[in-house]
mmCIF file of C-alpha atoms in Angstrom:
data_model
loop_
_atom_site.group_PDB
_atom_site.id
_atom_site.type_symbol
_atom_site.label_atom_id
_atom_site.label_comp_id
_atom_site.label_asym_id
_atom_site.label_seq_id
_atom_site.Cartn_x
_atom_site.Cartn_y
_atom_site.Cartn_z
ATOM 1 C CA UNK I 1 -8.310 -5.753 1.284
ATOM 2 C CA UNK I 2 -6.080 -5.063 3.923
ATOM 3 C CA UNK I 3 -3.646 -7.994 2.975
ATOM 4 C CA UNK I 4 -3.446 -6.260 -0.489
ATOM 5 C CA UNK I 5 -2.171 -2.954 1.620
ATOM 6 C CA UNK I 6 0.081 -4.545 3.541
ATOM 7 C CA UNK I 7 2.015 -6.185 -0.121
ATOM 8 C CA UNK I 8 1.436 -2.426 -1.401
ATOM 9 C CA UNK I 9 2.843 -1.050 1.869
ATOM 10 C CA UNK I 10 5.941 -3.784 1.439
ATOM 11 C CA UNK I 11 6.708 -3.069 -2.215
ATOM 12 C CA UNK I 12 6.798 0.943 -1.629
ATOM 13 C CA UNK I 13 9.221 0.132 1.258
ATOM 14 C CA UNK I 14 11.218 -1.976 -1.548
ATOM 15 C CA UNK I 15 11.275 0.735 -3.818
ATOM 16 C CA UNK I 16 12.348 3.184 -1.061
ATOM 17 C CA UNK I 17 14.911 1.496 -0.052
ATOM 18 C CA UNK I 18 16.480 0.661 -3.486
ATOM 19 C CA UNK I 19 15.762 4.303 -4.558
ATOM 20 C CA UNK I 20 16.720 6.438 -1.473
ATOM 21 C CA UNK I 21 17.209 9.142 -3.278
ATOM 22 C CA UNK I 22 14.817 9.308 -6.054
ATOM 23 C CA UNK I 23 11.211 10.766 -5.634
ATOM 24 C CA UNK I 24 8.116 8.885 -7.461
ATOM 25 C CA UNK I 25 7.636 10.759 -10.392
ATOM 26 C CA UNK I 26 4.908 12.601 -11.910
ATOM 27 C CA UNK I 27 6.832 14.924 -14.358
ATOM 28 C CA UNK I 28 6.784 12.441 -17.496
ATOM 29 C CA UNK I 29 7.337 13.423 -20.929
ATOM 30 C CA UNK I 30 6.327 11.136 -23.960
ATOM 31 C CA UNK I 31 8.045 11.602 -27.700
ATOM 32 C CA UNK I 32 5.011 10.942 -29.975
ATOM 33 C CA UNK I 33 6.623 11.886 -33.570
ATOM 34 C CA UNK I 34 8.266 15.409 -33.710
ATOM 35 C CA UNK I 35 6.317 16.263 -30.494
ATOM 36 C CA UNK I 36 7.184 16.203 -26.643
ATOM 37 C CA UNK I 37 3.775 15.688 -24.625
ATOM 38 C CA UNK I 38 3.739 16.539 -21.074
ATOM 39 C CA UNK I 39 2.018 14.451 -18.905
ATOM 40 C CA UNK I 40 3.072 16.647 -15.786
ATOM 41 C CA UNK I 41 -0.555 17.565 -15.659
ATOM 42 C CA UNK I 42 -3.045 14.450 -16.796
ATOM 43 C CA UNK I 43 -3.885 13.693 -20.349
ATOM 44 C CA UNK I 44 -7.198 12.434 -22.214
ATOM 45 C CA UNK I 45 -7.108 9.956 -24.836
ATOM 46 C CA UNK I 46 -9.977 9.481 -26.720
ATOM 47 C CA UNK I 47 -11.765 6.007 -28.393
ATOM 48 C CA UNK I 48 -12.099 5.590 -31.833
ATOM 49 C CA UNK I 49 -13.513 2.165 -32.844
ATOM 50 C CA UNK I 50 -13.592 1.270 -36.822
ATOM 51 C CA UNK I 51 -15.443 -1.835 -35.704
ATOM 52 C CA UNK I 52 -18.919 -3.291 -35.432
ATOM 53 C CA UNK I 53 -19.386 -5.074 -31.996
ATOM 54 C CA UNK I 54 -16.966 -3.004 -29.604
ATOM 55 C CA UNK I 55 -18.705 -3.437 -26.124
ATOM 56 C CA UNK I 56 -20.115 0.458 -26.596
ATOM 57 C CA UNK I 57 -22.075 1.042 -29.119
ATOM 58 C CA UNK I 58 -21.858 4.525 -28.860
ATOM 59 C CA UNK I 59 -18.126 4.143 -29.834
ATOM 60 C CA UNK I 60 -18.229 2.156 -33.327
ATOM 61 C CA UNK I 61 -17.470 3.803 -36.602
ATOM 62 C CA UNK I 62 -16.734 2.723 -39.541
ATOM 63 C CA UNK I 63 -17.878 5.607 -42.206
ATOM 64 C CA UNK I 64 -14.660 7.244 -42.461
ATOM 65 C CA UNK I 65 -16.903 10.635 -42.037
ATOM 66 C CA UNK I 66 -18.051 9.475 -38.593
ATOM 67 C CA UNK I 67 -14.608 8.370 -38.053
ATOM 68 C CA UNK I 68 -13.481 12.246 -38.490
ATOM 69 C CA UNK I 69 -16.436 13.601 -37.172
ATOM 70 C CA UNK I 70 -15.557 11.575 -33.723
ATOM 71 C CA UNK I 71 -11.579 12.453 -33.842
ATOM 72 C CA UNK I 72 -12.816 16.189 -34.431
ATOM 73 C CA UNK I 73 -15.226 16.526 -31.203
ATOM 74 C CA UNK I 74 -12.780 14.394 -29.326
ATOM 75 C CA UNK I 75 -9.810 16.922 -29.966
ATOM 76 C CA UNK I 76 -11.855 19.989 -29.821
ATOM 77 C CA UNK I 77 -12.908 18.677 -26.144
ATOM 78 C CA UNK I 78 -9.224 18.428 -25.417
ATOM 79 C CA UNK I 79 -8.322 15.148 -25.867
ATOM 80 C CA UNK I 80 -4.650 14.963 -26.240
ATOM 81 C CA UNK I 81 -4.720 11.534 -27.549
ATOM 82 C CA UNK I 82 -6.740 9.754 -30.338
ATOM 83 C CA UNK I 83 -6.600 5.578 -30.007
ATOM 84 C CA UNK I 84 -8.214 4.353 -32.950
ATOM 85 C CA UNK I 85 -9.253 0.702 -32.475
ATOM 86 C CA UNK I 86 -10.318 -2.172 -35.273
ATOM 87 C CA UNK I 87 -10.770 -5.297 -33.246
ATOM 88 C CA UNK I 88 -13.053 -5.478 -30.214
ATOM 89 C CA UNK I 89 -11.610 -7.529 -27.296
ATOM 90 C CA UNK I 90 -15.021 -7.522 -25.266
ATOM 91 C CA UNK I 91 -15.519 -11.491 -24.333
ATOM 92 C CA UNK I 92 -16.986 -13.655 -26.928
ATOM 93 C CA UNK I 93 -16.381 -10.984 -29.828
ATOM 94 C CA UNK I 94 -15.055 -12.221 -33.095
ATOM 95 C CA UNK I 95 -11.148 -12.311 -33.505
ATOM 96 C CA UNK I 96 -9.595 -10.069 -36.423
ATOM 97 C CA UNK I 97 -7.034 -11.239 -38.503
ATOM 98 C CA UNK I 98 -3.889 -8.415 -39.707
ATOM 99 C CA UNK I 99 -5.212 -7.909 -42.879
ATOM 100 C CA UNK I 100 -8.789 -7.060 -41.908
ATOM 101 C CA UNK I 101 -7.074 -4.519 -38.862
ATOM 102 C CA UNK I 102 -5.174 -2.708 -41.619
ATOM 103 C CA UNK I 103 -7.742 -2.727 -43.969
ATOM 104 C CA UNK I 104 -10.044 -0.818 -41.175
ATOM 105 C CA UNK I 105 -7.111 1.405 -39.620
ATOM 106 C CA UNK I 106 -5.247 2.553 -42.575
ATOM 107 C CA UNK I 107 -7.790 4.843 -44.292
ATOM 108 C CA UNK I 108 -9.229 6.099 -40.504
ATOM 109 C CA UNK I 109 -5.370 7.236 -40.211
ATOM 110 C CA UNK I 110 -4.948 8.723 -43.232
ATOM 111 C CA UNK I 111 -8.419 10.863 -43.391
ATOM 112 C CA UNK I 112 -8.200 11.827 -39.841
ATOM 113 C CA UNK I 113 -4.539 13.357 -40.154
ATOM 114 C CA UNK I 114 -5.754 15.044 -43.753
ATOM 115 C CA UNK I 115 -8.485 16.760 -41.491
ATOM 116 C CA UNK I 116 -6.039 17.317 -38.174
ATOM 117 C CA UNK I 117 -2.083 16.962 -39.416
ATOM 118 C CA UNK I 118 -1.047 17.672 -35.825
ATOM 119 C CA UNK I 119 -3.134 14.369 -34.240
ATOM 120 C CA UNK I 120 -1.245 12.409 -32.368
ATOM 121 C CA UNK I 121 -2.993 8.934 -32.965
ATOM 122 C CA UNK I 122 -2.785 5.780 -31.339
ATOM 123 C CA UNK I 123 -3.153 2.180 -32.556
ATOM 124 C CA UNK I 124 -5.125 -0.370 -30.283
ATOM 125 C CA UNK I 125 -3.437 -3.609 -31.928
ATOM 126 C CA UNK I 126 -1.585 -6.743 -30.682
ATOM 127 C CA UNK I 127 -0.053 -7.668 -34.192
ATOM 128 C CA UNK I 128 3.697 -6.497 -35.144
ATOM 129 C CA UNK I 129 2.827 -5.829 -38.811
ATOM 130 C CA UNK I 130 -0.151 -3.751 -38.393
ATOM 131 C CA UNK I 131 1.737 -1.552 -35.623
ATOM 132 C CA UNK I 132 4.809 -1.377 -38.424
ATOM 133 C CA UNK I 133 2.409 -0.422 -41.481
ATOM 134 C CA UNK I 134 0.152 1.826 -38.698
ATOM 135 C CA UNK I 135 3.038 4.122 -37.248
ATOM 136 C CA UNK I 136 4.255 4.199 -41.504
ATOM 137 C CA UNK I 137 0.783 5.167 -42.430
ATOM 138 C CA UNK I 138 1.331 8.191 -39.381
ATOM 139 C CA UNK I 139 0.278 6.623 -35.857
ATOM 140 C CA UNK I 140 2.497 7.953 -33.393
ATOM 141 C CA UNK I 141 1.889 5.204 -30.713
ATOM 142 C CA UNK I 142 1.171 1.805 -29.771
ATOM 143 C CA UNK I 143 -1.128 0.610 -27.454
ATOM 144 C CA UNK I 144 -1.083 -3.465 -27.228
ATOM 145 C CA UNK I 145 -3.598 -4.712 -24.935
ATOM 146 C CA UNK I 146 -0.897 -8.244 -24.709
ATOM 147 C CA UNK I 147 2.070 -5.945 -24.038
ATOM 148 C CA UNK I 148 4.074 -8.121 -26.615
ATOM 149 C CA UNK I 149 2.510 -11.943 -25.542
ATOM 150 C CA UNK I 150 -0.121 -12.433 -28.599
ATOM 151 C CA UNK I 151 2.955 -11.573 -30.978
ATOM 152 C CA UNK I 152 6.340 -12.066 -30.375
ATOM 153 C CA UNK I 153 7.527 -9.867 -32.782
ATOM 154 C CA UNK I 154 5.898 -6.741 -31.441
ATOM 155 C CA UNK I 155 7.880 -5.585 -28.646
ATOM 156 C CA UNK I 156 11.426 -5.586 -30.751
ATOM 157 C CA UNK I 157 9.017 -3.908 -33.972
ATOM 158 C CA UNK I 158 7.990 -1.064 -31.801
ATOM 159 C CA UNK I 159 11.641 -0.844 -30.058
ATOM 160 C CA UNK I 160 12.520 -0.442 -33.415
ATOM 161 C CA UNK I 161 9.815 2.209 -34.656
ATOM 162 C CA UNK I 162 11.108 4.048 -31.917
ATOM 163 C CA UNK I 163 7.648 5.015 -30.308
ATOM 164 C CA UNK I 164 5.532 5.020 -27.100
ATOM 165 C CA UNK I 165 4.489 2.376 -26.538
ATOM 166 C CA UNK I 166 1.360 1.235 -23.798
ATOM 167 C CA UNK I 167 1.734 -2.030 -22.411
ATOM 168 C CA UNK I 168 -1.279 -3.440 -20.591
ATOM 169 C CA UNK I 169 -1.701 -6.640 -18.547
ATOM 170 C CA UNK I 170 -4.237 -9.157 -19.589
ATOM 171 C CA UNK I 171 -4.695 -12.542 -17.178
ATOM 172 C CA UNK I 172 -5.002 -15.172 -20.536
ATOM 173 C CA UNK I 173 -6.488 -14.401 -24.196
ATOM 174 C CA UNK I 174 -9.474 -11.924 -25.241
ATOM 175 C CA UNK I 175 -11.232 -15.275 -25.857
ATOM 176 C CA UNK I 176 -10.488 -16.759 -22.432
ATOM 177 C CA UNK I 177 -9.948 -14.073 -20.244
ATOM 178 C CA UNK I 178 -13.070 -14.050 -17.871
ATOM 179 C CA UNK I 179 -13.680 -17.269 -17.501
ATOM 180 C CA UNK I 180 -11.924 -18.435 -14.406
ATOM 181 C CA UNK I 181 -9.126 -15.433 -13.207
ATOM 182 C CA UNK I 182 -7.105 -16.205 -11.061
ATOM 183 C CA UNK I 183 -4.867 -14.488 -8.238
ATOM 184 C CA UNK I 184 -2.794 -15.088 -5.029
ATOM 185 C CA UNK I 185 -2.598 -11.618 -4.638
ATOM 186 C CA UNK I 186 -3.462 -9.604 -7.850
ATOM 187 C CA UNK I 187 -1.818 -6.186 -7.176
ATOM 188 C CA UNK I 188 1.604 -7.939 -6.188
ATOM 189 C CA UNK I 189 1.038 -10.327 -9.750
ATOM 190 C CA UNK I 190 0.634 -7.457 -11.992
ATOM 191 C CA UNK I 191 3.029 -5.226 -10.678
ATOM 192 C CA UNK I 192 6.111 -7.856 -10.645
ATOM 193 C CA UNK I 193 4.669 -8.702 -14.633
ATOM 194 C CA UNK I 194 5.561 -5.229 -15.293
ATOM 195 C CA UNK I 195 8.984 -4.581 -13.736
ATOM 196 C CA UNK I 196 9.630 -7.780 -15.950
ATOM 197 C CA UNK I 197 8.312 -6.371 -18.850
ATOM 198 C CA UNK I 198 9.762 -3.115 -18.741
ATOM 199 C CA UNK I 199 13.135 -4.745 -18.575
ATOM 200 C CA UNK I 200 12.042 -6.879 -21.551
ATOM 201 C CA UNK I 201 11.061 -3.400 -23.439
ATOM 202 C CA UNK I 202 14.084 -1.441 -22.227
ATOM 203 C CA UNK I 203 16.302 -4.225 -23.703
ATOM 204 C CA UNK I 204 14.269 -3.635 -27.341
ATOM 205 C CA UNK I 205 15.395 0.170 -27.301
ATOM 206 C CA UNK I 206 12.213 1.546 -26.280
ATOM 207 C CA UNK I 207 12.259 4.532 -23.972
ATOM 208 C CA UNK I 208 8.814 5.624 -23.539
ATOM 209 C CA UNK I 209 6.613 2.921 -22.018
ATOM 210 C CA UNK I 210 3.405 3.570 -20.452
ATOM 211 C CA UNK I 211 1.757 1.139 -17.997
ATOM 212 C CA UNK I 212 -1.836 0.258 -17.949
ATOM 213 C CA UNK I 213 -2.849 -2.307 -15.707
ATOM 214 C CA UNK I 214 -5.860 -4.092 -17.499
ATOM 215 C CA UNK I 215 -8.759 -3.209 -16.014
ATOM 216 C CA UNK I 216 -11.614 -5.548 -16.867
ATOM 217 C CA UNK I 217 -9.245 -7.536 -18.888
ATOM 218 C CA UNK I 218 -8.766 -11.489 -16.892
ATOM 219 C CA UNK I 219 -10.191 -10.208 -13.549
ATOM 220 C CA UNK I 220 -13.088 -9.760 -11.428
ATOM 221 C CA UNK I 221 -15.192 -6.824 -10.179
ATOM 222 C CA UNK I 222 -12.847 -7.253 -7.089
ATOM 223 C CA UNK I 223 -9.730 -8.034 -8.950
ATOM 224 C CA UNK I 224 -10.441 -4.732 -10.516
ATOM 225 C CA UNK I 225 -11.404 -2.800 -7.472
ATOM 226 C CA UNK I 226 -8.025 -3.795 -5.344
ATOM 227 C CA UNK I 227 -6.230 -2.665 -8.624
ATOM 228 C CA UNK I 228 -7.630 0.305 -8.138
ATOM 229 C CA UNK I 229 -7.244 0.969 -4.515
ATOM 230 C CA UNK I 230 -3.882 0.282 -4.725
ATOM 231 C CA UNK I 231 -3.080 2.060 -8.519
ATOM 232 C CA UNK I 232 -0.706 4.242 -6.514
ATOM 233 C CA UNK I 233 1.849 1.175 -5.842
ATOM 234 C CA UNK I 234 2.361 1.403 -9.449
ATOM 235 C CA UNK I 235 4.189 4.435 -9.373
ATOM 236 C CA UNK I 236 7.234 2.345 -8.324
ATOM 237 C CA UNK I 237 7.729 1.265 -12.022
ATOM 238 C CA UNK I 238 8.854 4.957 -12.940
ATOM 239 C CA UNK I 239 6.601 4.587 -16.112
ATOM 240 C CA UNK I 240 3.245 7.018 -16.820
ATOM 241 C CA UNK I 241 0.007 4.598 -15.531
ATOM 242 C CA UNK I 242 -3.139 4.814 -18.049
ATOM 243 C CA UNK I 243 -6.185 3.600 -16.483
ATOM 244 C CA UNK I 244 -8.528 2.355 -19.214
ATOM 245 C CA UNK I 245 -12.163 1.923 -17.031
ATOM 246 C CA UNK I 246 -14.641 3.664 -19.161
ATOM 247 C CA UNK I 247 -17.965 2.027 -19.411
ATOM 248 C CA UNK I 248 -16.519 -0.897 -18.194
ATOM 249 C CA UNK I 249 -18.609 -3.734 -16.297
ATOM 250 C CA UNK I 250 -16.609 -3.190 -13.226
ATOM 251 C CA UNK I 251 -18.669 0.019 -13.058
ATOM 252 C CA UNK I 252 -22.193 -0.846 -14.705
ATOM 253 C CA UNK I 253 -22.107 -4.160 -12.945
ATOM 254 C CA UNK I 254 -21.816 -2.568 -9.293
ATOM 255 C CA UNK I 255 -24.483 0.328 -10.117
ATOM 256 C CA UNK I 256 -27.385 -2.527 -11.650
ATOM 257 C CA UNK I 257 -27.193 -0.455 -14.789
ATOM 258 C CA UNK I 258 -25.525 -0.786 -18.091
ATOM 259 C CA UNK I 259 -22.303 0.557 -20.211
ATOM 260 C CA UNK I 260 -24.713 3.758 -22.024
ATOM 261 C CA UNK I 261 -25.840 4.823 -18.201
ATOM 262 C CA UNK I 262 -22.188 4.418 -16.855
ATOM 263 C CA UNK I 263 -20.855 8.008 -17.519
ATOM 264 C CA UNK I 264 -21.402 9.243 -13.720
ATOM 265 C CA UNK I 265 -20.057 6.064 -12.567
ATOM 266 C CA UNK I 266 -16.984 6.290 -14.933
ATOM 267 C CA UNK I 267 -16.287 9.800 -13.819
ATOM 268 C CA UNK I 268 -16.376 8.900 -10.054
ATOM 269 C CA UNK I 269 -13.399 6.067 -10.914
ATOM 270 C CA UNK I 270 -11.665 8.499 -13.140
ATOM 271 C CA UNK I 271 -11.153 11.495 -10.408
ATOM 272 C CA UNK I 272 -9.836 8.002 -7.832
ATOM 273 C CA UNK I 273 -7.315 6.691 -10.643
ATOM 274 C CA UNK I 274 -6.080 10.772 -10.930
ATOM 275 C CA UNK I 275 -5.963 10.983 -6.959
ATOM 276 C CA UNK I 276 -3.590 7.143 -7.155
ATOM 277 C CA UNK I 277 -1.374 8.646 -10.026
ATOM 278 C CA UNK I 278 -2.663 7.946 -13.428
ATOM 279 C CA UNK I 279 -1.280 10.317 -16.015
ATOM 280 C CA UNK I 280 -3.949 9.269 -18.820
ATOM 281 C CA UNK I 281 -7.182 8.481 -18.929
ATOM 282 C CA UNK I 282 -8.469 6.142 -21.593
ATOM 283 C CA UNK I 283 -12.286 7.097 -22.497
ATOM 284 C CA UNK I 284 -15.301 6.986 -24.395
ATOM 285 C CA UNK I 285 -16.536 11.069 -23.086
ATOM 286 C CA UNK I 286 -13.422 13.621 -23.168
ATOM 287 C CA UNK I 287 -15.562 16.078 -22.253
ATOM 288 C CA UNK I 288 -16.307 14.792 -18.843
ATOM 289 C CA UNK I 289 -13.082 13.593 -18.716
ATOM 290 C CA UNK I 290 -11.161 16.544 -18.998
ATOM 291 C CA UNK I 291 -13.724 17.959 -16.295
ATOM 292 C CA UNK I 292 -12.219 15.076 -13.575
ATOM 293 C CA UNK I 293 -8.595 16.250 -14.863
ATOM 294 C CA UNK I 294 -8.748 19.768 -15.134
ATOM 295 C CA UNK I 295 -10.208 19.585 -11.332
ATOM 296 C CA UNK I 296 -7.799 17.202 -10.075
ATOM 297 C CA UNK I 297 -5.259 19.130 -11.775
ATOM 298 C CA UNK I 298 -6.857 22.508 -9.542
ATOM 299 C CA UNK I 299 -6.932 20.610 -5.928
ATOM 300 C CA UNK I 300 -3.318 19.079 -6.571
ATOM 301 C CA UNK I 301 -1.479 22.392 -6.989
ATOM 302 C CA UNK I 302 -3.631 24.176 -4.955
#
């Protein structure tokens, strides 16, 4: 661990010494449609899946009145955020073509905005055309778990669409992801993928990228646990962090229990990715999640 500090130690010393005069950031603003949201003070963003075999069951449905009911007690818990999902990208799951995304997302966008016009919604896909017809139908953001690399077209589509847009690192393919990962030094890996990408995305128009380093997604429990330690050297980028670790195995896996006893455990790694920076929080419970922010939020302007 302490070679890990020492690159995060050496890369904040890079950044200071490029940007001497600018402080890290924490007062981001996002454009999501005709609204600004202010991620000065943490936001929730809360799961929707329209699929059958996401990794918690707890978070699958496809009845479009579940799919409101869900979106409903997610925004009336705060969330600021809903990501509706069609395609699980757990290991081993069965991939979903375009078609078969749109065919899920499309009606889920259109019923939950008829029920809540002022929802901003985001789209969990890694195809171009389903992010085109998705933002069309009413989503106001993308969130591509390939950050453009299982579709080429997607990064110029969204620079295009003109909307936030979440990259997120992934070591490999959904399919192949946790078989062997791999790392000479896994917080130094990630973070130079990202001041690549960003440039990438910058050079497609886009203005409002957030970060979201991949937990769970082509690492290991201690892949996962250095990204976390070290979340804060992140802040270099000058782009909002989401930390996506609800439920996850990095969690369930270290406590001997599983994904439907993980809510302590997620709230624990929650208030640590607030305390390193993140400015949303990806989650299965906004409830308890708005409990970690709205606490962090307390001790940091205390």
């Amino acid at each position: 661990m302490n070679a890990y500090l020492c690159d995060d130690q050496k890369h904040i010393a890079l950044a200071n010494s490029s940007f001497k005069n600018t402080l890290l950031r924490d007062d981001f603003t996002i454009r999501c449609g005709g609204k600004l949201l202010d991620l000065s003070q943490p936001r929730v963003m809360g799961i929707i899946n329209v699929t059958e075999d996401s990794f918690f069951a707890d978070s699958r449905s496809r009845a479009l009145a579940d799919v409101v009911s869900k979106a409903s007690r997610h925004l009336l818990e705060g969330a600021a955020i809903l990501d509706i999902g069609a395609q699980s990208t757990r290991p081993g799951a069965t991939k979903v073509g375009a078609d078969q995304e749109m065919e899920r997302l499309l009606p889920a966008i259109t019923a939950i905005l008829k029920a809540h016009p002022e929802a901003i919604i985001s789209i969990d896909t890694f195809y171009a055309s389903v992010a085109a017809c998705c933002v069309k139908a009413g989503a106001a953001i993308i969130n591509d778990i390939s950050a453009g690399d299982l579709d080429e077209a997607m990064i110029p589509t969204v620079g295009a669409l003109r909307v936030p847009y979440i990259a997120m690192h992934m070591q490999g393919s959904p399919d192949t992801m946790q078989q062997h990962p791999h790392y000479e030094n896994v917080v130094q890996e990630v973070l130079d993928y990202f001041i690549q990408k960003l440039a990438v995305c910058k050079q497609a128009g886009m203005e409002d990228v957030i970060v979201d380093p991949g937990f769970g997604f082509g690492k290991t429990i201690a892949h996962n646990y250095t990204l976390l330690r070290h979340l804060a050297a992140f802040r270099i980028l000058e782009a909002p962090l989401l930390a996506g670790v609800s439920r996850k195995s990095m969690i369930y896996k270290v406590l001997g229990n599983t994904a439907s006893d993980a809510l302590n455990g997620t709230t624990v790694i929650h208030s640590m990715a607030l305390e390193r920076g993140a400015r949303l929080l990806r989650v299965h419970d906004v409830k308890a999640a708005m409990e970690a922010v709205t606490l962090y939020h307390t001790l940091a302007t205390a």
